[in-house]
Coordinates of C-alpha atoms in Angstrom, one line a residue:
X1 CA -6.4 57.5 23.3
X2 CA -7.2 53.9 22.3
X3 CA -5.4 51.8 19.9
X4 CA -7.0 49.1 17.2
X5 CA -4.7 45.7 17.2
X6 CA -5.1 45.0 13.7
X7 CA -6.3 46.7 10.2
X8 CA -5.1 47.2 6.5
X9 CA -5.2 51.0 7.0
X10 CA -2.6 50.6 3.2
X11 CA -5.7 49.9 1.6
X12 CA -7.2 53.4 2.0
X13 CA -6.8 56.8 -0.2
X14 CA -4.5 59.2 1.5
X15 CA -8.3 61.7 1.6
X16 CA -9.8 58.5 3.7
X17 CA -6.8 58.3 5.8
X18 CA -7.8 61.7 7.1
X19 CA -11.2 61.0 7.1
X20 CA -10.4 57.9 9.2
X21 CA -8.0 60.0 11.7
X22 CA -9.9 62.9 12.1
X23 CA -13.1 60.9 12.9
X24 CA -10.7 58.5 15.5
X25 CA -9.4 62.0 17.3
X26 CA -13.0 62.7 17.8
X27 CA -13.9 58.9 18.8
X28 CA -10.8 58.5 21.6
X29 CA -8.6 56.1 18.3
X30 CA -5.0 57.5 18.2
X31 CA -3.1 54.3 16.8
X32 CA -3.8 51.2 14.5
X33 CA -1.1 48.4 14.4
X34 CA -1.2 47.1 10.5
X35 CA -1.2 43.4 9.3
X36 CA 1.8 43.1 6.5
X37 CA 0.8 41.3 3.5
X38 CA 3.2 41.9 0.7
X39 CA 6.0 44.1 -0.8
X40 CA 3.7 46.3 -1.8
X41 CA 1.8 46.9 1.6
X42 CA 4.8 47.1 3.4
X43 CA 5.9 49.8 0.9
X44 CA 3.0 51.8 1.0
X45 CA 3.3 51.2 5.2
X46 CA 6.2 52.5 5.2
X47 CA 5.3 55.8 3.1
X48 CA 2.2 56.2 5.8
X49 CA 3.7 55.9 8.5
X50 CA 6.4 58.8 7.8
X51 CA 3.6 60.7 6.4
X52 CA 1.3 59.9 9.8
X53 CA 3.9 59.3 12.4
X54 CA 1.8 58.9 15.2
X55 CA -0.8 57.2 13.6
X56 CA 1.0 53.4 13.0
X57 CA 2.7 50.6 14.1
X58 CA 4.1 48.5 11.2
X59 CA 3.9 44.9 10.5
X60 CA 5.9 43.2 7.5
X61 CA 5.5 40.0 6.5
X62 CA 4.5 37.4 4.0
X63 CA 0.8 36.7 4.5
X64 CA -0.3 33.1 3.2
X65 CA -2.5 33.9 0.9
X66 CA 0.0 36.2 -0.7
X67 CA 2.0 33.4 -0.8
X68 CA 0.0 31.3 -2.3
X69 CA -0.5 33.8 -5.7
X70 CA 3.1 33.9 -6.5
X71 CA 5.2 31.4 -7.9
X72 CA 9.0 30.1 -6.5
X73 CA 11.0 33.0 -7.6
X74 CA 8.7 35.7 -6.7
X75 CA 8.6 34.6 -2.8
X76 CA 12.2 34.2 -2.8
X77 CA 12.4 37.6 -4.1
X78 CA 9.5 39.0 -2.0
X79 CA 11.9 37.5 0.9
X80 CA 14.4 39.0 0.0
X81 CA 12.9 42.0 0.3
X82 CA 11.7 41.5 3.5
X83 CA 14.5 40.4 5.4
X84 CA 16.2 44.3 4.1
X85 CA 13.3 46.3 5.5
X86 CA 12.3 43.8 8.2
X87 CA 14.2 45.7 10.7
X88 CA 12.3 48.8 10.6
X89 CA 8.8 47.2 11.5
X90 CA 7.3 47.3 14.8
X91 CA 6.0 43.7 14.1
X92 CA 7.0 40.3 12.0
X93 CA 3.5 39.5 9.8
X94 CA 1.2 38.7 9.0
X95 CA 2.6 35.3 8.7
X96 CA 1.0 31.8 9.7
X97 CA -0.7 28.7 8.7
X98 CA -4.5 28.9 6.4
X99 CA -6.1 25.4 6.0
X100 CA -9.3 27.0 5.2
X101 CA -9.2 28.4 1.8
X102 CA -7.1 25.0 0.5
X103 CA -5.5 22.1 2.2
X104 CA -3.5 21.2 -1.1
X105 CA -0.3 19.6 0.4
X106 CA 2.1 21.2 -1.5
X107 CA 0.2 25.1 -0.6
X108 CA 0.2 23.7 3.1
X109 CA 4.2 23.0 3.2
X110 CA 4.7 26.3 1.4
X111 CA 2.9 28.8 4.1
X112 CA 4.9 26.1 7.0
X113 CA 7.9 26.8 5.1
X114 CA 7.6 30.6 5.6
X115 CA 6.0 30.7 8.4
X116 CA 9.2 28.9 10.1
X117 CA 10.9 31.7 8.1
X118 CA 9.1 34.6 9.9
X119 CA 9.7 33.4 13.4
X120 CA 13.4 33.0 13.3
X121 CA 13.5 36.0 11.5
X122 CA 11.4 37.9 14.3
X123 CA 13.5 35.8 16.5
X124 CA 16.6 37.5 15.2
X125 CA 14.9 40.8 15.2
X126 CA 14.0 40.9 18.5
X127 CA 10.1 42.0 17.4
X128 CA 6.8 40.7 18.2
X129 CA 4.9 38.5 15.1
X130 CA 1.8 38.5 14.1
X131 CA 0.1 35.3 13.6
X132 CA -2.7 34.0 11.0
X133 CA -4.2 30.7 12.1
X134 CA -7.3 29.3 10.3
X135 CA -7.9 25.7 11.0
X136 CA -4.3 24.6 11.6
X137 CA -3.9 25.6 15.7
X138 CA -2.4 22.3 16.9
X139 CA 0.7 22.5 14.1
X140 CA 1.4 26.0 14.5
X141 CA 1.5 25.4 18.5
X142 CA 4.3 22.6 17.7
X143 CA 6.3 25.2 15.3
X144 CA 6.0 27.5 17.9
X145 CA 7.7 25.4 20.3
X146 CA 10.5 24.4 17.7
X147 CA 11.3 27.7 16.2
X148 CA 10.1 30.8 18.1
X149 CA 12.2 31.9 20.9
X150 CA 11.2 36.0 20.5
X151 CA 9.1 38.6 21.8
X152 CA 5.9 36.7 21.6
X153 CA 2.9 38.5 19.5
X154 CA -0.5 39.0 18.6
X155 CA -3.1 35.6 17.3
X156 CA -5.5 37.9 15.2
X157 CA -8.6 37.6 14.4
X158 CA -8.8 34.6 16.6
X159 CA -11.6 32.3 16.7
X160 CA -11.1 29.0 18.4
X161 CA -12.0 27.7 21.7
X162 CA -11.2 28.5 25.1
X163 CA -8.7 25.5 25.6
X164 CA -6.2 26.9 22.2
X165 CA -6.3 30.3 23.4
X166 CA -4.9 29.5 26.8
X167 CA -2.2 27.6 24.8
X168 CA -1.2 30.7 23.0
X169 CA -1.0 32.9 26.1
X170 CA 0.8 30.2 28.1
X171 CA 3.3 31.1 25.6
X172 CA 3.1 34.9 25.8
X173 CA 0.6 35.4 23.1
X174 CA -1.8 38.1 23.3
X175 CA -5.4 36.9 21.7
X176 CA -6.7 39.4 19.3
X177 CA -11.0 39.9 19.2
X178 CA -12.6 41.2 16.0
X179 CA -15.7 41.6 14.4
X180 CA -16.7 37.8 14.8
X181 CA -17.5 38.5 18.2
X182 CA -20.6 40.7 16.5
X183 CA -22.1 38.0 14.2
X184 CA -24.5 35.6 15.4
X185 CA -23.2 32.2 16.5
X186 CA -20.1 32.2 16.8
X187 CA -20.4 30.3 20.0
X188 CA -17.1 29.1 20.5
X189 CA -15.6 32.4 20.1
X190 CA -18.0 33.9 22.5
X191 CA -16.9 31.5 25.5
X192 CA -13.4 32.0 24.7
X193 CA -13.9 36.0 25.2
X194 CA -16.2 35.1 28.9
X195 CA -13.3 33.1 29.9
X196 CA -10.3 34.8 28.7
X197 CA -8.2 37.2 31.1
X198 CA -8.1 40.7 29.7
X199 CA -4.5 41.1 30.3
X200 CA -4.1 38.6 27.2
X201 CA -6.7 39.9 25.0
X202 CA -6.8 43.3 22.6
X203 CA -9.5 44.2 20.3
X204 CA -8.8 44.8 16.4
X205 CA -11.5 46.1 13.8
X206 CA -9.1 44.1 10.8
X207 CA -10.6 46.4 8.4
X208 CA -11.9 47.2 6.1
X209 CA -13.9 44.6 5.4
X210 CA -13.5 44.7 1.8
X211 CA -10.1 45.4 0.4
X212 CA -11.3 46.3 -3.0
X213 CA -13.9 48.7 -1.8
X214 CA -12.8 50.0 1.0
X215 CA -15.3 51.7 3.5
X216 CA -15.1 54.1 6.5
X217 CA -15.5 51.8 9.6
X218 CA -13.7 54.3 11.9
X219 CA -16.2 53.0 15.1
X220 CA -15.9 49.0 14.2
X221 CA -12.9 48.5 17.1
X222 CA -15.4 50.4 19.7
X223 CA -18.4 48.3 18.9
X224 CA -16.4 45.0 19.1
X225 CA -14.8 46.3 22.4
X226 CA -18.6 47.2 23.5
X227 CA -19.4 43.4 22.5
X228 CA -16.9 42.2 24.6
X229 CA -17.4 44.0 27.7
X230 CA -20.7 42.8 27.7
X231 CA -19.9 39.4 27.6
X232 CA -17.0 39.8 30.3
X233 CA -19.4 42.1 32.1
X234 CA -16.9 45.0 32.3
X235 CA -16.7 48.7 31.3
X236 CA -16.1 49.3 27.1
X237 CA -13.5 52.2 28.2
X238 CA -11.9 48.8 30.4
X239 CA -11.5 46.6 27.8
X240 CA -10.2 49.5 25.4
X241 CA -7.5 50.6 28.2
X242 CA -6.5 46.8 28.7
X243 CA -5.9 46.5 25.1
X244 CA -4.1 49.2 25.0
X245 CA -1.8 48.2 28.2
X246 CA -1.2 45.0 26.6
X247 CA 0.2 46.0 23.4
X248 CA 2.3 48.3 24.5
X249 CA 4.0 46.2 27.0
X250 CA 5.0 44.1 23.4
X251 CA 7.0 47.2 23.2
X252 CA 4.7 48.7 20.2

């Protein structure tokens, strides 16, 4: 059975949770590692995972663009939080650096600030993080260096060019493929996939795609990892059982 690297499975209804399992049994989908976001998703993680048990791998973390909707007090709160249930995640996240949706200096030093947080705390922890990276690859490479000494991770949703991605497994990182790979263009993306090794890459569906109106994409992760072995010329069922391989020797 095949695991998806990345989705907001929280968003769901309990009834599409089932719909979502049910049609995964049936589709070779046993497990789906979540993205944190905040207290509230890591709450409502935390509830499905004891109600699914073999259905998730936790990740709890700040994700900057929740940081970036709540004032001083409320992050150091929502910090707070997290460093108390931190220890029963399977991953740090989602937590990283967004110069895409702002690049308002005082925002920018904000999601830094907290994302140097995250990886000393994962550090501590001993757990894998997972990283968010829009537009800001070269600074989150030197914060890497400086502050993150753990068990490595997972680069979701990654995007960027061949050259960036073989800095991130240099240092352990596993490259996460989503549903850009299906779009047209996305050029650079594509040559990263033909020349990346699969024992650094898993696939992810990050769904859904819409948060507020959640829809059944229960295939998405198979047709990405259908995308992919065509451009690396393998087997889907190969790039599926790589994934799989890969995350689990994170210790997920």
């Amino acid at each position: 059975m095949w695991w998806d690297a990345h989705s907001h499975l929280g968003f769901y209804s309990d009834s599409q949770l089932e719909q979502i399992f049910g049609q995964g049994r049936l589709l070779g989908l046993s497990t789906w590692v979540q993205g944190g976001y905040d207290s509230k998703d890591w709450r409502r993680q935390e509830n499905l995972k004891q109600q699914f048990p073999n259905h998730f791998r936790t990740a709890y973390g700040l994700h900057p663009w929740a940081l970036a909707e709540m004032d001083e007090e409320t992050r150091e709160q929502e910090w707070q939080t997290l460093k108390t249930m931190a220890p029963a995640a399977h991953l740090i996240g989602e937590t990283g650096l967004d110069s895409y949706r702002t690049t308002d200096p005082e925002t920018m030093a904000v999601q830094e600030e907290f994302f140097i947080r995250h990886l000393e705390l994962a550090t501590d922890l001993n757990k894998p993080v997972v990283l968010h990276m829009v537009r800001a690859h070269s600074q989150a490479l030197k914060i890497l260096d400086q502050h993150f000494n753990g068990n490595k991770g997972i680069v979701h949703a990654y995007s960027g060019s061949p050259d960036v991605a073989h800095q991130y497994t240099q240092r352990g990182f596993l490259i996460s493929i989503g549903p850009g790979v299906l779009k047209k263009g996305y050029r650079q993306l594509k040559q990263t996939v033909e020349k990346l090794d699969p024992k650094h890459m898993v696939v992810e569906s990050d769904s859904p795609h819409d948060p507020e109106n959640p829809e059944l994409e229960v295939d998405l992760v198979l047709r990405v990892a259908r995308e992919i072995a065509v451009l690396k010329k393998m087997a889907p069922e190969q790039v599926l059982n790589q994934s799989q391989k890969n995350l689990l020797n994170l210790g997920l």
